Amino acid sequence: MRKMLPNFLKPEALQRYIGIMDHIAQRHFESSWENQREVLVFPLSKRYTFWLACRLFVSVEDLNHVAKFAEPFDVLASGLISVPINLPGTPFNRAIKASNVIRKELMAIIKQRKIDLAEGKASATQDILSHMLLTSDENGKFMQELDIADKILGLLIGGHDTASSACAFIVKYLAELPEIYDGVYKEQMEIAKSKGVGELLNWEDIKKMRYSWNVACEVLRLAPPLQGAFREALDDFTFNGFYIPKGWKIYWCANSTHRNPKVFSEPLKFNPSRFEGSGPPPYTFVPFGGGPRMCPGKEYAKLEILVFMHHLVKRFSWDKIISDEKIIVNPMPVPANGLPVRLYPHNKT
Ligand code: HEM
């Protein structure tokens, strides 16, 4: 299944979802940002990415239904990195119970979808669930319902706090760097102005968002949502004078890799031009990991981040309410106070 995941999340498969992302982003900004003088960015960016995931993975769009997932999901997320003691009341135990609630809800959706597909009431391309139900592996075998529920749960977990952390940090850096904000604003307004009334974003528009993506990459370099991951040494080797025996677990770290001055001159300086042309050499910029276990959600994340940036800068400029807000890492980097900002709508300034 790990081999099949990229099939559901590769750019060709995701292109058809850009319009839906645009539509959900529009509804999100209308309901949660517009007509507000101040907002708390981090909870809102989480709401945006979770709503998108519910819609794109399993066609759950109604906010009451989204909330049915969101509540147990928060419990699950807070128990993900916890002491694995399965006793009543422990975060680990609560996370297991919450994952069972979500799995049950997903199973009901999957069963209903199978019926709807058979009766022609659901479409093969409406979301990733339909795609999974209708795709077989190289031996013609289809996935079991429980397997699909687990894969979707895995995608929800993988994509939950990561992309929302990236969106929140984009808001932070754009507030701090007006000239970078101007570049993103100019690029996104050119795209916005080229669209007819009610016309949704498409793949061609995404391809024009080059500068915005360079900015997002620079944010991911300086504030990678995942700090790293484990690998196992397949053979004995020596690194920087340290002998590592076969079988040892090794932790690779995105933060220190991204601040290597031999690759990124003035590593603490925000400079999106590092990503122009062919960008940094392989394995030096690793917010999504690398090698065979690289994040399968990379392209999906890219689309949701760019659609977020489009809607954000098209509507507002903003400034931070707490100029020196601290960043805590738990386990993702998050602004300690949730990043409160003051909004300045373009049409009212
Ligand atoms: C900015 C957003 C994201 C970042 C920075 C990120 C980063 C990562 C990283 C560093 C890994 C570990 C890769 C490795 O070990 O080499 C990973 C794994 C994973 N990610 Fe993402 N991710 C993001 C968004 C997403 C999204 C949106 C999804 C789902 C649609 C997703 C699904 C997954 C899954 C399922 C894995 C586990 C893959 C495996 O174990 O083989 N991620 N991600």
Coordinates of C-alpha atoms and ligand atoms in Angstrom, one line a residue:
M1 CA 0.0 0.0 0.0
R2 CA 2.9 2.4 0.8
K3 CA 3.9 1.8 -2.9
M4 CA 0.3 2.8 -4.0
L5 CA -0.1 5.9 -1.9
P6 CA 1.8 8.2 -4.3
N7 CA -0.6 7.1 -7.0
F8 CA -3.5 8.8 -5.1
L9 CA -1.4 11.9 -4.3
K10 CA 0.7 12.5 -7.5
P11 CA 0.2 15.8 -9.3
E12 CA -1.8 14.2 -12.2
A13 CA -4.3 12.8 -9.7
L14 CA -4.5 15.9 -7.6
Q15 CA -5.0 18.4 -10.5
R16 CA -8.7 17.6 -10.5
Y17 CA -9.0 18.6 -6.9
I18 CA -7.6 22.2 -7.2
G19 CA -11.0 23.7 -7.9
I20 CA -12.4 21.9 -4.8
M21 CA -9.5 23.3 -2.7
D22 CA -10.2 26.8 -4.0
H23 CA -13.9 26.4 -3.2
I24 CA -13.2 25.2 0.4
A25 CA -10.6 27.9 0.9
Q26 CA -13.1 30.5 -0.2
R27 CA -15.7 29.2 2.3
H28 CA -13.0 29.1 5.0
F29 CA -11.9 32.6 4.5
E30 CA -15.4 33.9 4.2
S31 CA -16.5 32.2 7.4
S32 CA -13.4 32.6 9.6
W33 CA -11.3 35.6 8.4
E34 CA -13.5 38.1 6.6
N35 CA -15.1 40.8 8.8
Q36 CA -12.6 40.1 11.6
R37 CA -10.2 42.8 12.8
E38 CA -8.0 40.2 14.6
V39 CA -7.6 36.5 14.2
L40 CA -5.6 33.7 15.9
V41 CA -3.9 32.2 12.9
F42 CA -2.8 28.8 14.1
P43 CA -6.2 27.3 15.1
L44 CA -7.6 28.8 11.8
S45 CA -4.9 27.2 9.6
K46 CA -5.6 23.9 11.3
R47 CA -9.3 24.3 10.6
Y48 CA -8.5 25.0 6.9
T49 CA -6.3 22.0 6.4
F50 CA -8.6 19.7 8.3
W51 CA -11.7 20.8 6.4
L52 CA -9.8 20.3 3.1
A53 CA -8.7 16.8 4.1
C54 CA -12.2 15.8 5.1
R55 CA -13.5 17.0 1.8
L56 CA -10.8 15.7 -0.4
F57 CA -10.2 12.3 1.3
V58 CA -13.9 11.3 2.0
S59 CA -16.2 14.1 0.6
V60 CA -17.2 15.3 4.1
E61 CA -17.9 19.0 3.6
D62 CA -20.6 19.9 6.0
L63 CA -19.0 21.6 9.0
N64 CA -21.1 19.6 11.6
H65 CA -19.9 16.4 10.1
V66 CA -16.3 17.7 9.9
A67 CA -16.6 18.5 13.7
K68 CA -17.5 14.8 14.3
F69 CA -14.0 14.0 13.1
A70 CA -12.2 17.0 14.5
E71 CA -13.0 16.3 18.1
P72 CA -11.6 12.8 18.4
F73 CA -8.9 13.8 16.0
D74 CA -7.6 16.4 18.4
V75 CA -7.4 13.8 21.1
L76 CA -5.6 11.4 18.8
A77 CA -3.1 14.1 17.7
S78 CA -2.3 14.9 21.3
G79 CA -1.6 11.2 22.1
L80 CA 0.5 10.5 19.0
I81 CA 3.8 11.2 20.8
S82 CA 3.2 9.9 24.3
V83 CA 4.4 7.3 26.7
P84 CA 2.9 4.0 25.3
I85 CA 1.1 3.0 28.5
N86 CA -2.3 1.7 27.6
L87 CA -4.1 2.3 30.9
P88 CA -7.4 4.2 31.3
G89 CA -6.8 8.0 31.4
T90 CA -3.4 8.0 29.8
P91 CA -2.9 10.1 26.6
F92 CA -2.0 6.9 24.8
N93 CA -5.2 5.2 25.9
R94 CA -7.3 8.2 24.9
A95 CA -5.6 8.3 21.5
I96 CA -6.4 4.6 20.9
K97 CA -10.1 5.2 21.8
A98 CA -10.2 8.3 19.6
S99 CA -8.7 6.4 16.6
N100 CA -11.4 3.7 17.1
V101 CA -14.1 6.3 16.9
I102 CA -12.7 7.8 13.7
R103 CA -12.1 4.4 12.2
K104 CA -15.8 3.5 12.9
E105 CA -17.0 6.7 11.3
L106 CA -14.7 6.1 8.2
M107 CA -15.9 2.5 7.9
A108 CA -19.5 3.8 7.7
I109 CA -18.5 6.2 5.0
I110 CA -16.7 3.5 3.1
K111 CA -19.6 1.1 3.2
Q112 CA -22.0 3.8 2.0
R113 CA -19.6 4.9 -0.7
K114 CA -19.4 1.3 -2.1
I115 CA -23.2 1.3 -2.4
D116 CA -23.3 4.8 -4.0
L117 CA -20.6 3.8 -6.5
A118 CA -22.5 0.7 -7.5
E119 CA -25.7 2.6 -7.9
G120 CA -24.0 5.4 -9.8
K121 CA -24.7 8.0 -7.1
A122 CA -21.1 8.7 -6.4
S123 CA -18.3 9.5 -8.8
A124 CA -15.0 7.7 -9.3
T125 CA -13.1 11.0 -9.2
Q126 CA -14.9 12.8 -6.4
D127 CA -12.2 12.1 -3.7
I128 CA -9.3 10.0 -2.7
L129 CA -11.7 7.4 -1.1
S130 CA -13.4 6.6 -4.5
H131 CA -9.9 6.5 -6.1
M132 CA -8.8 3.9 -3.5
L133 CA -11.9 1.8 -3.8
L134 CA -11.6 1.6 -7.5
T135 CA -7.8 1.1 -7.8
S136 CA -6.3 -2.4 -7.7
D137 CA -2.6 -3.3 -7.1
E138 CA -0.4 -4.9 -9.8
N139 CA -2.0 -8.3 -9.0
G140 CA -5.5 -7.0 -9.6
K141 CA -6.3 -7.1 -5.8
F142 CA -8.4 -4.3 -4.2
M143 CA -7.9 -3.0 -0.7
Q144 CA -10.0 -4.2 2.2
E145 CA -12.4 -1.7 3.8
L146 CA -10.4 -1.7 7.1
D147 CA -7.2 -1.2 5.2
I148 CA -8.6 1.8 3.4
A149 CA -9.9 3.2 6.7
D150 CA -6.4 2.9 8.1
K151 CA -4.8 4.5 5.1
I152 CA -7.1 7.4 5.3
L153 CA -6.5 7.8 9.0
G154 CA -2.8 7.7 8.2
L155 CA -3.2 10.5 5.6
L156 CA -5.2 12.5 8.1
I157 CA -2.5 12.2 10.7
G158 CA 0.4 12.8 8.2
G159 CA -1.3 15.9 6.8
H160 CA -2.9 17.4 9.9
D161 CA -0.4 19.5 11.9
T162 CA 2.3 19.6 9.3
A163 CA 0.6 21.7 6.6
S164 CA -1.2 23.9 9.1
S165 CA 2.1 24.7 10.8
A166 CA 3.5 25.6 7.4
C167 CA 0.6 27.9 6.6
A168 CA 0.9 29.6 10.1
F169 CA 4.6 30.2 9.6
I170 CA 3.9 31.7 6.1
V171 CA 1.6 34.2 7.8
K172 CA 4.3 35.0 10.4
Y173 CA 7.1 35.5 7.9
L174 CA 5.0 37.6 5.5
A175 CA 4.0 39.8 8.4
E176 CA 7.7 40.3 9.3
L177 CA 9.0 40.8 5.7
P178 CA 7.0 43.4 3.8
E179 CA 9.1 43.2 0.6
I180 CA 8.5 39.4 0.4
Y181 CA 4.8 40.0 1.0
D182 CA 4.7 42.5 -1.9
G183 CA 6.3 39.9 -4.2
V184 CA 3.7 37.2 -3.3
Y185 CA 0.9 39.8 -3.5
K186 CA 1.9 40.9 -7.0
E187 CA 2.1 37.3 -8.3
Q188 CA -1.2 36.3 -6.7
M189 CA -3.1 39.4 -7.8
E190 CA -2.0 38.8 -11.4
I191 CA -3.6 35.4 -11.2
A192 CA -6.7 36.7 -9.4
K193 CA -7.2 39.4 -12.0
S194 CA -7.0 36.9 -14.9
K195 CA -9.9 35.0 -13.5
G196 CA -13.6 35.5 -14.4
V197 CA -16.3 35.9 -11.7
G198 CA -16.7 32.6 -9.9
E199 CA -13.9 31.0 -12.0
L200 CA -11.9 28.6 -9.8
L201 CA -8.2 28.2 -9.7
N202 CA -6.7 25.5 -11.9
W203 CA -3.4 23.7 -12.6
E204 CA -2.3 26.5 -15.0
D205 CA -2.7 29.0 -12.2
I206 CA -0.8 26.9 -9.8
K207 CA 2.1 26.7 -12.3
K208 CA 2.3 30.5 -12.3
M209 CA 2.8 30.6 -8.5
R210 CA 6.6 30.1 -8.7
Y211 CA 7.6 33.0 -6.4
S212 CA 5.0 32.0 -3.8
W213 CA 6.3 28.5 -3.8
N214 CA 9.9 29.7 -3.4
V215 CA 8.7 31.7 -0.4
A216 CA 6.8 28.7 1.0
C217 CA 10.0 26.6 0.6
E218 CA 12.1 29.1 2.4
V219 CA 9.6 29.0 5.3
L220 CA 9.8 25.2 5.3
R221 CA 13.6 25.5 5.4
L222 CA 13.6 27.8 8.4
A223 CA 10.7 26.3 10.2
P224 CA 10.3 22.7 9.0
P225 CA 7.1 21.3 10.5
L226 CA 8.7 17.9 11.1
Q227 CA 12.1 18.0 12.8
G228 CA 13.3 14.7 11.4
A229 CA 12.6 11.0 11.4
F230 CA 14.3 7.7 12.2
R231 CA 16.2 5.4 9.8
E232 CA 18.0 2.1 10.4
A233 CA 21.6 1.6 9.4
L234 CA 21.6 -1.2 6.8
D235 CA 25.4 -1.6 7.1
D236 CA 28.3 -0.5 9.4
F237 CA 29.6 3.0 8.5
T238 CA 31.6 5.9 9.9
F239 CA 30.3 9.4 9.9
N240 CA 32.3 12.4 11.0
G241 CA 34.6 10.0 13.0
F242 CA 31.7 8.2 14.7
Y243 CA 31.3 4.5 14.0
I244 CA 27.7 3.5 13.4
P245 CA 27.0 -0.3 13.5
K246 CA 24.5 -2.0 11.3
G247 CA 21.0 -2.1 12.8
W248 CA 21.4 1.1 14.8
K249 CA 18.5 3.6 14.7
I250 CA 19.6 7.0 13.4
Y251 CA 17.7 10.3 13.6
W252 CA 18.1 12.6 10.7
C253 CA 17.4 16.3 11.4
A254 CA 15.8 18.7 9.0
N255 CA 16.7 21.8 11.1
S256 CA 20.4 21.4 11.1
T257 CA 20.5 20.1 7.5
H258 CA 18.7 23.3 6.5
R259 CA 21.1 25.5 8.2
N260 CA 24.3 24.2 6.7
P261 CA 26.2 27.3 5.7
K262 CA 28.1 25.4 3.0
V263 CA 24.8 24.9 1.1
F264 CA 22.8 27.9 2.4
S265 CA 24.9 31.0 2.6
E266 CA 23.8 33.2 5.5
P267 CA 21.5 30.4 6.6
L268 CA 19.4 32.5 9.0
K269 CA 18.5 35.0 6.3
F270 CA 15.2 34.7 4.6
N271 CA 16.0 34.4 0.9
P272 CA 13.5 32.7 -1.4
S273 CA 15.9 33.1 -4.4
R274 CA 17.7 30.0 -3.1
F275 CA 15.0 28.0 -4.7
E276 CA 15.2 29.5 -8.2
G277 CA 16.4 27.4 -11.0
S278 CA 17.2 23.8 -9.9
G279 CA 17.3 24.9 -6.3
P280 CA 19.4 23.3 -3.5
P281 CA 21.3 20.0 -4.2
P282 CA 19.5 16.7 -3.4
Y283 CA 19.2 15.8 0.3
T284 CA 20.1 19.3 1.5
F285 CA 16.5 20.6 1.7
V286 CA 14.4 17.9 3.3
P287 CA 11.2 19.3 4.9
F288 CA 9.4 16.3 3.3
G289 CA 12.2 13.8 4.0
G290 CA 14.0 11.9 1.3
G291 CA 14.4 8.5 -0.3
P292 CA 11.8 5.8 -0.6
R293 CA 9.9 6.9 2.5
M294 CA 9.7 10.5 1.5
C295 CA 6.4 12.2 2.4
P296 CA 3.7 10.9 0.0
G297 CA 1.6 14.1 0.7
K298 CA 4.2 16.5 -0.7
E299 CA 2.3 17.6 -3.8
Y300 CA -1.0 17.7 -1.9
A301 CA 0.7 19.9 0.7
K302 CA 2.1 22.2 -2.0
L303 CA -1.4 22.7 -3.5
E304 CA -3.1 23.4 -0.2
I305 CA -0.4 25.8 0.9
L306 CA -0.5 27.8 -2.4
V307 CA -4.3 28.0 -2.4
F308 CA -4.1 29.2 1.1
M309 CA -1.5 31.9 0.2
H310 CA -3.7 33.0 -2.8
H311 CA -6.7 33.6 -0.6
L312 CA -4.8 35.2 2.2
V313 CA -2.9 37.8 0.3
K314 CA -5.7 38.5 -2.1
R315 CA -7.8 39.7 0.8
F316 CA -5.5 41.1 3.4
S317 CA -2.3 42.5 4.6
W318 CA -1.7 42.0 8.4
D319 CA 0.6 42.6 11.3
K320 CA 1.6 40.6 14.3
I321 CA 0.0 41.6 17.5
I322 CA 2.8 40.1 19.6
S323 CA 6.0 41.2 17.9
D324 CA 8.3 38.9 19.7
E325 CA 6.0 35.8 20.1
K326 CA 8.0 32.8 21.1
I327 CA 8.0 29.5 19.1
I328 CA 7.5 26.3 20.9
V329 CA 8.2 22.8 19.4
N330 CA 5.7 20.3 20.6
P331 CA 6.5 18.3 18.4
M332 CA 5.8 20.7 15.5
P333 CA 7.0 24.3 15.8
V334 CA 4.0 26.5 16.8
P335 CA 3.8 30.1 17.8
A336 CA 3.3 30.0 21.6
N337 CA 0.2 32.2 21.6
G338 CA -1.3 30.9 18.4
L339 CA -0.1 33.8 16.3
P340 CA -2.6 36.6 16.8
V341 CA -2.6 39.1 13.9
R342 CA -4.4 42.3 13.0
L343 CA -6.0 42.2 9.5
Y344 CA -6.2 45.0 7.0
P345 CA -8.6 44.1 4.2
H346 CA -7.4 45.5 0.8
N347 CA -10.7 47.0 -0.1
K348 CA -10.9 49.0 3.1
T349 CA -7.4 50.3 3.4
Ligands
HEM1 C1 4.0 20.9 4.8 C2 3.4 19.7 4.9 C3 4.1 18.4 5.2 C4 5.4 18.2 5.6 C5 6.5 19.2 6.0 C6 5.5 16.7 5.7 C7 6.7 16.1 6.1 C8 6.8 14.7 6.2 C9 8.1 14.1 6.6 C10 9.4 14.7 6.9 C11 7.8 12.7 6.6 C12 8.8 11.6 6.9 C13 9.5 11.3 5.6 C14 10.8 10.4 5.7 O1 10.9 9.7 6.7 O2 11.6 10.5 4.8 C15 6.4 12.5 6.2 C16 5.8 11.3 6.1 C17 4.5 11.2 5.8 N1 3.6 12.2 5.3 FE1 4.0 14.1 5.2 N2 4.4 16.2 5.4 C18 3.5 17.1 5.0 C19 2.2 17.0 4.6 C20 1.6 15.8 4.4 C21 0.2 15.6 3.9 C22 -0.7 16.8 3.4 C23 0.0 14.3 3.9 C24 -1.3 13.6 3.4 C25 -2.0 14.0 2.4 C26 1.1 13.6 4.4 C27 1.2 12.2 4.6 C28 2.4 11.6 5.1 C29 2.4 10.2 5.3 C30 1.3 9.2 5.2 C31 3.7 9.9 5.8 C32 4.3 8.6 6.2 C33 5.0 7.9 5.0 C34 5.7 6.6 5.4 O3 5.9 6.3 6.5 O4 6.1 5.9 4.5 N3 2.1 14.5 4.7 N4 5.9 13.8 6.0

